[in-house]
XYZ file of N, CA, C and O in Angstrom:
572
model
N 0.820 -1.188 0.000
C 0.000 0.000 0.000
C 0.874 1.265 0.000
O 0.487 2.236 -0.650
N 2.244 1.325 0.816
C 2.880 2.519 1.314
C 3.447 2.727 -0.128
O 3.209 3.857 -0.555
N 4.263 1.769 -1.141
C 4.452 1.625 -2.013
C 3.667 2.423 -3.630
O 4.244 3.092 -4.487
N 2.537 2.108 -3.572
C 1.069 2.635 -4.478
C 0.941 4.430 -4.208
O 0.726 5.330 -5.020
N 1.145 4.467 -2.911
C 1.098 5.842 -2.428
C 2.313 6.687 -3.009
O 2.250 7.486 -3.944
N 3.290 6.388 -2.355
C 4.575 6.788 -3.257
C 4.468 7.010 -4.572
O 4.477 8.145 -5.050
N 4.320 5.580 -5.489
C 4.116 6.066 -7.038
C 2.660 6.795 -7.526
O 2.482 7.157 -8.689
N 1.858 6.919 -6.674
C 1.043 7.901 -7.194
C 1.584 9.422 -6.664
O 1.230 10.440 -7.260
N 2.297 9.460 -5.723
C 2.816 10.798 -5.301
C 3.762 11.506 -6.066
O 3.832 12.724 -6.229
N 4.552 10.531 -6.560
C 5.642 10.862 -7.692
C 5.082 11.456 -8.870
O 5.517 12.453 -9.446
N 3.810 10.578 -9.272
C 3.278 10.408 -10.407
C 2.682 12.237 -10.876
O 3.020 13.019 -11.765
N 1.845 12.290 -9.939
C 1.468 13.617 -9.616
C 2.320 14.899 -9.701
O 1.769 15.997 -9.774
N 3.791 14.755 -9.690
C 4.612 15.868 -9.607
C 5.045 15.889 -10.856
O 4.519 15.119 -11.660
N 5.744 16.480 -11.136
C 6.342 16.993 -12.611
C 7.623 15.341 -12.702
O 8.235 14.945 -13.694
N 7.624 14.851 -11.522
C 8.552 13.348 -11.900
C 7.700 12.635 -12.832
O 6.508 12.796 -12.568
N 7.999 11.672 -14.145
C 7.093 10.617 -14.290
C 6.640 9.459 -13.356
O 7.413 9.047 -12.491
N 5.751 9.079 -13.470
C 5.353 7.915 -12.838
C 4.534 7.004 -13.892
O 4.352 7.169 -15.099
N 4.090 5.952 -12.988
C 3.002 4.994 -13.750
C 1.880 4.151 -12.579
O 1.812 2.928 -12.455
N 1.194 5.009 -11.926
C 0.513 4.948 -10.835
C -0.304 3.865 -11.265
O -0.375 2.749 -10.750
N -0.939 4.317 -12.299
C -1.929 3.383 -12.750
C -1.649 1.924 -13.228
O -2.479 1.016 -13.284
N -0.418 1.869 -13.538
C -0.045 0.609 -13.547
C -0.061 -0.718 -12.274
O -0.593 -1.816 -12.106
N 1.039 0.350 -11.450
C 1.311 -0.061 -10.203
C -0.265 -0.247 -9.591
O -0.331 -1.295 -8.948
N -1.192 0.289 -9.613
C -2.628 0.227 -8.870
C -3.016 -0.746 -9.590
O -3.859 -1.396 -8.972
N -2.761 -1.243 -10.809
C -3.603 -2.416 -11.407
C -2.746 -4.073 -10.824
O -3.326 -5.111 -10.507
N -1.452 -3.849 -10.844
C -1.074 -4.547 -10.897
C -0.960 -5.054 -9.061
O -0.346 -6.063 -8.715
N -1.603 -4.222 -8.182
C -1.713 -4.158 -6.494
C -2.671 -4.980 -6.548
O -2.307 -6.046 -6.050
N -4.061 -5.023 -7.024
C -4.811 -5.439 -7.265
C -5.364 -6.635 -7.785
O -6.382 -7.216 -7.408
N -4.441 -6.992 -8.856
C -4.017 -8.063 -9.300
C -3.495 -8.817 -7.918
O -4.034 -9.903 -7.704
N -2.927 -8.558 -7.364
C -1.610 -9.309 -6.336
C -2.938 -9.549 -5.019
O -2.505 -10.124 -4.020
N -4.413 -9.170 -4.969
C -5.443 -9.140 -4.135
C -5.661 -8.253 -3.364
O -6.270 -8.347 -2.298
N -4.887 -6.733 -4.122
C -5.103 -5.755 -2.455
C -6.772 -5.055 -2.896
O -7.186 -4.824 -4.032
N -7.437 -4.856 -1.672
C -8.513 -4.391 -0.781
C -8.587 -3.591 -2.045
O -7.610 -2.924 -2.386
N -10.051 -3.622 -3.004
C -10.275 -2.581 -4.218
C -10.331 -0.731 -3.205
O -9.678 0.252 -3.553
N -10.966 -0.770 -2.400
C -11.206 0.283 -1.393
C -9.776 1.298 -0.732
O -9.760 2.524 -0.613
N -8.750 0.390 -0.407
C -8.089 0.693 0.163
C -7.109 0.924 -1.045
O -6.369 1.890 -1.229
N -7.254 -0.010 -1.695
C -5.850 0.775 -3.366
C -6.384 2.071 -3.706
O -5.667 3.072 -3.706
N -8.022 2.105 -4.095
C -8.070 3.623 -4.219
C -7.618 4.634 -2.942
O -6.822 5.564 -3.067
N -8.086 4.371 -2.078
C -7.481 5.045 -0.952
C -6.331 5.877 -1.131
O -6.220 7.100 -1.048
N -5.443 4.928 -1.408
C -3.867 5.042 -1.298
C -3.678 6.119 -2.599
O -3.388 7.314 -2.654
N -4.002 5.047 -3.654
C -3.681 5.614 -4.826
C -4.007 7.040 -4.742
O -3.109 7.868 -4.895
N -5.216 7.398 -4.513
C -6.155 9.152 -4.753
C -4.954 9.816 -3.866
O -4.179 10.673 -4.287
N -4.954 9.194 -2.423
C -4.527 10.319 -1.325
C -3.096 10.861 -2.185
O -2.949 12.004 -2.620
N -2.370 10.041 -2.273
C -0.655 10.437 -2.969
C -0.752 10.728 -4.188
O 0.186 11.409 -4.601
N -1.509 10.478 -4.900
C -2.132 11.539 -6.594
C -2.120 13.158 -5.981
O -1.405 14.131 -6.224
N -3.226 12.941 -5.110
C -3.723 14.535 -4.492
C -2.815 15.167 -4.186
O -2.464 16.199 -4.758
N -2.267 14.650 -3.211
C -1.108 14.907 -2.455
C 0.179 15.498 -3.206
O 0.928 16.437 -2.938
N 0.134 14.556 -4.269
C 0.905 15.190 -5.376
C 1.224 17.007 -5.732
O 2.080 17.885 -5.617
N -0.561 16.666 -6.370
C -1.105 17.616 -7.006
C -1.239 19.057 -6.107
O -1.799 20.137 -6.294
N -0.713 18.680 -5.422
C -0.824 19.967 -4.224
C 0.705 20.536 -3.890
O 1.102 21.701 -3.899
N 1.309 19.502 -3.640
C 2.629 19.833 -4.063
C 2.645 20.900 -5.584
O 3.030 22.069 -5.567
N 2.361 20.494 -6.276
C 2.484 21.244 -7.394
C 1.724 22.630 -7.152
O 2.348 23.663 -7.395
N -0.060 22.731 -6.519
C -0.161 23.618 -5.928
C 0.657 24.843 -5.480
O 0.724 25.984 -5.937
N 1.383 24.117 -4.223
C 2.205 25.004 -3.517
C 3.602 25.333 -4.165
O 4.302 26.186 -3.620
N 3.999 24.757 -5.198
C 5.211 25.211 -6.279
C 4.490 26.609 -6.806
O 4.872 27.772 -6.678
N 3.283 26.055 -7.459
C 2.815 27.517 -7.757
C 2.506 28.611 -7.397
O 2.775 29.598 -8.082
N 1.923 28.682 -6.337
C 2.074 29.832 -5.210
C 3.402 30.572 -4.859
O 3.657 31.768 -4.723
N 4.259 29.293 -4.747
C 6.001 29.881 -4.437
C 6.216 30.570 -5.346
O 6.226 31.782 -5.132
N 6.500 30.012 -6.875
C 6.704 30.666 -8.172
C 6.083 31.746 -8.118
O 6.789 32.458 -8.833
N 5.174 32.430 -7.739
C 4.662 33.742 -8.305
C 5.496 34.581 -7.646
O 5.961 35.512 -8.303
N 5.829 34.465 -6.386
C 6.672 35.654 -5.865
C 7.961 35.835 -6.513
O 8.649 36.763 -6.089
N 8.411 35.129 -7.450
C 9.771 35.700 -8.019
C 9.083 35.576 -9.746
O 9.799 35.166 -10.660
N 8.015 35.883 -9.915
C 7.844 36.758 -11.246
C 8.654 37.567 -11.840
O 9.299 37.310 -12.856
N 8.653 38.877 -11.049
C 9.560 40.278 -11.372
C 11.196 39.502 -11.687
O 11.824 40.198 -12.485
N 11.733 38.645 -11.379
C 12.935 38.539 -11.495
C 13.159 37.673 -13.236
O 12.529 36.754 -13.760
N 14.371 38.519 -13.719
C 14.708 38.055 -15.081
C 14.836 36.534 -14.854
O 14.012 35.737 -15.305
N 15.348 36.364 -14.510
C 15.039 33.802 -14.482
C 13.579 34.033 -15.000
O 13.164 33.831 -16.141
N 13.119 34.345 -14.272
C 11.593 33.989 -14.297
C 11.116 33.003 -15.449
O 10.583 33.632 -16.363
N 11.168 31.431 -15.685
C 10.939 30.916 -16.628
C 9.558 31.585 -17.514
O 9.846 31.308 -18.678
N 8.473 32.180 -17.533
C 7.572 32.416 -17.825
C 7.344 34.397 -18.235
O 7.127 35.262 -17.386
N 7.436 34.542 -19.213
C 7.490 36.295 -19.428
C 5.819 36.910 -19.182
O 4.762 36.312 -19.388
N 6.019 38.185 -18.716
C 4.298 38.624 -18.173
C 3.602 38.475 -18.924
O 2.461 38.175 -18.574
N 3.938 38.613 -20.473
C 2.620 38.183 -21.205
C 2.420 37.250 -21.263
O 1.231 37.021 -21.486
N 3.151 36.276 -21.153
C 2.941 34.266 -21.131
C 1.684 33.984 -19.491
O 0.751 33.236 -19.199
N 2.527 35.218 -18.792
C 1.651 34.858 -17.625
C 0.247 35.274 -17.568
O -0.621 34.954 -16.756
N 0.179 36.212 -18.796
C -1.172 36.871 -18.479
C -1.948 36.360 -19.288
O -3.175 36.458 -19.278
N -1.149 35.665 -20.193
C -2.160 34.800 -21.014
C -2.406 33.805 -20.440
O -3.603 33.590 -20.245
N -1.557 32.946 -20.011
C -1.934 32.237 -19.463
C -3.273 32.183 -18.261
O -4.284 31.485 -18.183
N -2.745 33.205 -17.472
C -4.090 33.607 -16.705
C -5.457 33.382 -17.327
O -6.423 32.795 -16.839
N -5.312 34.070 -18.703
C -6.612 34.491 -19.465
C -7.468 32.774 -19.652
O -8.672 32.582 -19.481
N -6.603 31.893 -19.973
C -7.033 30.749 -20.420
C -7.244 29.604 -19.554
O -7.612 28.447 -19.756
N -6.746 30.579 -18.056
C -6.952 29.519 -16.852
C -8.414 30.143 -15.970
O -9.143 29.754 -15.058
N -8.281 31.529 -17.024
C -9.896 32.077 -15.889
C -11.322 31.778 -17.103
O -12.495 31.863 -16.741
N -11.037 31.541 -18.074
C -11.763 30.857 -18.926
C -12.285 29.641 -18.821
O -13.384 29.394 -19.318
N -11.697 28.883 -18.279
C -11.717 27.277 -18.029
C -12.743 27.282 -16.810
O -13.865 26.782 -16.721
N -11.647 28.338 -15.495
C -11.983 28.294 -14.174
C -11.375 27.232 -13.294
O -10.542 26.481 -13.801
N -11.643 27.120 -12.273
C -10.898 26.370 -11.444
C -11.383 25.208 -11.705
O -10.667 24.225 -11.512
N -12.506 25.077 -12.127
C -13.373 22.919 -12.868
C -12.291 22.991 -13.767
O -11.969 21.826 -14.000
N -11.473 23.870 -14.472
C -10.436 23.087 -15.631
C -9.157 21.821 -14.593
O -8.333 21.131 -15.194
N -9.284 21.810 -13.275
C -8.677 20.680 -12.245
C -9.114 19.327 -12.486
O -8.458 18.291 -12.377
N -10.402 19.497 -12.854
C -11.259 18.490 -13.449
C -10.134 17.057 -14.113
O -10.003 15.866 -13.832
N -9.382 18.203 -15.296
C -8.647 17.654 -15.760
C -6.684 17.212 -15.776
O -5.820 16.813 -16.556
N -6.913 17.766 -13.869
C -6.093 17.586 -13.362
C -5.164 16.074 -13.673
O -3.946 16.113 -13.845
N -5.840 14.973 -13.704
C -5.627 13.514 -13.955
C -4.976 13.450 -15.463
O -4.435 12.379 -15.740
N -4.969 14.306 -16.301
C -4.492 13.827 -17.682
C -3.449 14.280 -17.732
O -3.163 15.215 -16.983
N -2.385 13.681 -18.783
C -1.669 13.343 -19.281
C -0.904 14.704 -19.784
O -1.566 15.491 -20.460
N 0.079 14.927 -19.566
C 0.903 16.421 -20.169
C 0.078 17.561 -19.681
O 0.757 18.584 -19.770
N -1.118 17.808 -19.197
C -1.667 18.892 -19.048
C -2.144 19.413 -17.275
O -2.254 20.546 -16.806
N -2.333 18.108 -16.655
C -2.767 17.898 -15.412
C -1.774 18.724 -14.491
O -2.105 19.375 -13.500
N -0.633 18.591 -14.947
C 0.807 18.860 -13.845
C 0.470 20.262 -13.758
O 0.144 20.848 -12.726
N 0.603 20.914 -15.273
C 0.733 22.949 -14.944
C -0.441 23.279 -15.205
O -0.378 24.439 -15.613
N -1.980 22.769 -15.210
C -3.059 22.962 -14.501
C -3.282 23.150 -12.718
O -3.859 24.111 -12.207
N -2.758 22.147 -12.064
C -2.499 22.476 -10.856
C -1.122 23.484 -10.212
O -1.151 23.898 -9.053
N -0.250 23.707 -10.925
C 0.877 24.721 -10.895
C -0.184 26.352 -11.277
O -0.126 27.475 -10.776
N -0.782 25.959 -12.009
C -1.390 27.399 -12.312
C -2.477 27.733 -11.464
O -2.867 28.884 -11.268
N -3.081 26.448 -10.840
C -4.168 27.080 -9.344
C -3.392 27.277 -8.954
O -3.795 28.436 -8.855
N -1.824 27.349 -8.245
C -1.393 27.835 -7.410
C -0.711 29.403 -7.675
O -0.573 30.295 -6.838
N -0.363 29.420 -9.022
C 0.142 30.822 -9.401
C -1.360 31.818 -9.547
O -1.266 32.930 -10.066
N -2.532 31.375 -9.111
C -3.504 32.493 -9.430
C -3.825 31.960 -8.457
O -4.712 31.218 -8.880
N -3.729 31.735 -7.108
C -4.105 31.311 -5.712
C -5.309 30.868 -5.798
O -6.126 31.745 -5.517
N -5.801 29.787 -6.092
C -7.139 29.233 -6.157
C -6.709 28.517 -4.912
O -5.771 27.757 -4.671
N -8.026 29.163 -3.961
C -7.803 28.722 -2.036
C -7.849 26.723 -1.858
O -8.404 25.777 -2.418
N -6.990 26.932 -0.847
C -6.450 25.666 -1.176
C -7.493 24.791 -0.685
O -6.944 23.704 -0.499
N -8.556 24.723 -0.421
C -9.500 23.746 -0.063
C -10.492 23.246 -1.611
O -10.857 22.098 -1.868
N -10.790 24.705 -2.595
C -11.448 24.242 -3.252
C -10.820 23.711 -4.582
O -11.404 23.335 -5.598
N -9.712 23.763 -4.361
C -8.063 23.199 -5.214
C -8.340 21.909 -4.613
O -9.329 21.435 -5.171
N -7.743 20.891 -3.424
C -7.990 19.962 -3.246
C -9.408 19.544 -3.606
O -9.446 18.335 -3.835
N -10.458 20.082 -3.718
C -11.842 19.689 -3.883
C -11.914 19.070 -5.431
O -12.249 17.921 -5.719
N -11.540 20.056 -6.293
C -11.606 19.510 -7.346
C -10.646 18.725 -7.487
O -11.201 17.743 -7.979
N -8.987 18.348 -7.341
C -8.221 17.213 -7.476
C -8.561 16.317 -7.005
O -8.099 15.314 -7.548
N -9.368 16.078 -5.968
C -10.159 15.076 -5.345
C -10.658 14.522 -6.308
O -10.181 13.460 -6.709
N -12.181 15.343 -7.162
C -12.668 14.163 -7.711
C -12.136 14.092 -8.835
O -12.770 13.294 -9.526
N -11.160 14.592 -9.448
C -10.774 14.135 -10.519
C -9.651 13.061 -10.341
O -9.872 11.956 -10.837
N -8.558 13.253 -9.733
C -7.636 12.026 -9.355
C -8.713 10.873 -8.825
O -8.727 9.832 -9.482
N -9.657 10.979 -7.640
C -10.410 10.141 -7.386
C -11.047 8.857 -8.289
O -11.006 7.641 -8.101
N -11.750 9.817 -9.521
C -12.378 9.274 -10.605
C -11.392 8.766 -11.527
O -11.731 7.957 -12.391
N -10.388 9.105 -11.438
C -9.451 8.285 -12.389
C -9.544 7.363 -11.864
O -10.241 6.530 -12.442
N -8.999 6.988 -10.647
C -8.223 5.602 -9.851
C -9.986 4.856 -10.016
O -10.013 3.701 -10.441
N -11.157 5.433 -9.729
C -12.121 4.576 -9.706
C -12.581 3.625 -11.187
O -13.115 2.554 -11.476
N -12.002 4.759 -11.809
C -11.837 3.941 -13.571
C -11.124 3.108 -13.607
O -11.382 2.004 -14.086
N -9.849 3.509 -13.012
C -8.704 2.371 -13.567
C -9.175 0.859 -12.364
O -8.796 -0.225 -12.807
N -9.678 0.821 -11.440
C -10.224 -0.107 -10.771
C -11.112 -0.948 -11.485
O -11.277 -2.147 -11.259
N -11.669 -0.287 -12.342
C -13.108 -0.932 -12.864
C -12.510 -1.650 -14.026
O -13.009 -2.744 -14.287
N -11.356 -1.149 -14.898
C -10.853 -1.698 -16.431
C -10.260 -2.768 -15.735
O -10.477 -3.914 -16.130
N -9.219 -2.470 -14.316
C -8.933 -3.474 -13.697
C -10.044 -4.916 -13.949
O -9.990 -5.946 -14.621
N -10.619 -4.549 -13.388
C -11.593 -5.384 -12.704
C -12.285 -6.291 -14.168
O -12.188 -7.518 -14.149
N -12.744 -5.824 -14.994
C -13.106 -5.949 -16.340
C -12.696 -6.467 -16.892
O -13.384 -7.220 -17.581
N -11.466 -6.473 -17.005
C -10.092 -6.965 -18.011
C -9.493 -7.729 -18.222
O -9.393 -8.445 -19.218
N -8.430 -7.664 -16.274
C -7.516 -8.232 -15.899
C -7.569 -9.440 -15.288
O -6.648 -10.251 -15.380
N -8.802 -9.684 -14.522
C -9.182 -10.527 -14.078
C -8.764 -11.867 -14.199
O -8.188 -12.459 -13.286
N -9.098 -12.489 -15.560
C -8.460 -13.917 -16.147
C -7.106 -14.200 -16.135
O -6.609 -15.323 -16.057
N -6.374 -12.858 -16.237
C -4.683 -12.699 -16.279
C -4.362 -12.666 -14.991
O -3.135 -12.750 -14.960
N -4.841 -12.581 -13.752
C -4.105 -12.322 -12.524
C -4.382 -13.933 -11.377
O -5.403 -14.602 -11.224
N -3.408 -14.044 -10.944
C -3.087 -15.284 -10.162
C -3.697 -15.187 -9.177
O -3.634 -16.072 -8.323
């Protein structure tokens, strides 16, 4: 379990991971369908909050030339993150886009409860998918 947590925690940060693997393959091995999501969501989230709080940090050194991101990148960016709104977390769980979706609630301070709210059900609803293809699928293949 401590294991599942980890690679979904990793998974969640700008490190690669393969959470979803590792959760299918926990499962496979007979762990508790309840308690893999458990694990899996909490260290996804957990992740994703990390990244959160990167973003929050990052804004205070804007003004400085490093600044990977130039003000108009930022203000566009803004533009296309207040368009979406904070439900664009929704799509926190996907692939190339999920990571600086949650980096950008944190650079436009989206309060950190309704930030976890939405990574909730979206990491949530992933792991409850990948349980179910589990479940669907793998079944005949696992010992």
């Amino acid at each position: 379990m401590l294991s599942l947590f980890l690679v979904a925690l990793a998974s969640a940060t700008l490190l690669p991971g393969g959470s979803e693997a590792w959760l299918a393959r926990q499962w496979c091995q007979g762990g508790a369908p309840l308690a893999l999501w458990a694990a899996a969501t909490a260290g996804n989230v957990l992740g994703s909050l990390v990244n959160v709080g990167l973003g929050r940090y990052a804004r205070h050194f804007q003004d400085r030339r490093w600044f990977p991101v130039s003000p108009r990148g930022l203000a566009r960016a803004e533009r296309c993150y207040r368009r979406g709104g904070e439900a664009s977390l929704l799509l926190a769980w996907a692939p190339l886009i999920g990571d600086p979706l949650s980096v950008l609630a944190g650079i436009f301070r989206l309060p950190w409860w309704r930030a976890t709210l939405w990574i909730l059900v979206a990491k949530g609803g992933r792991y409850a998918v990948v349980l179910a293809m589990a479940g669907a699928w793998l079944a005949p293949y696992c010992s």
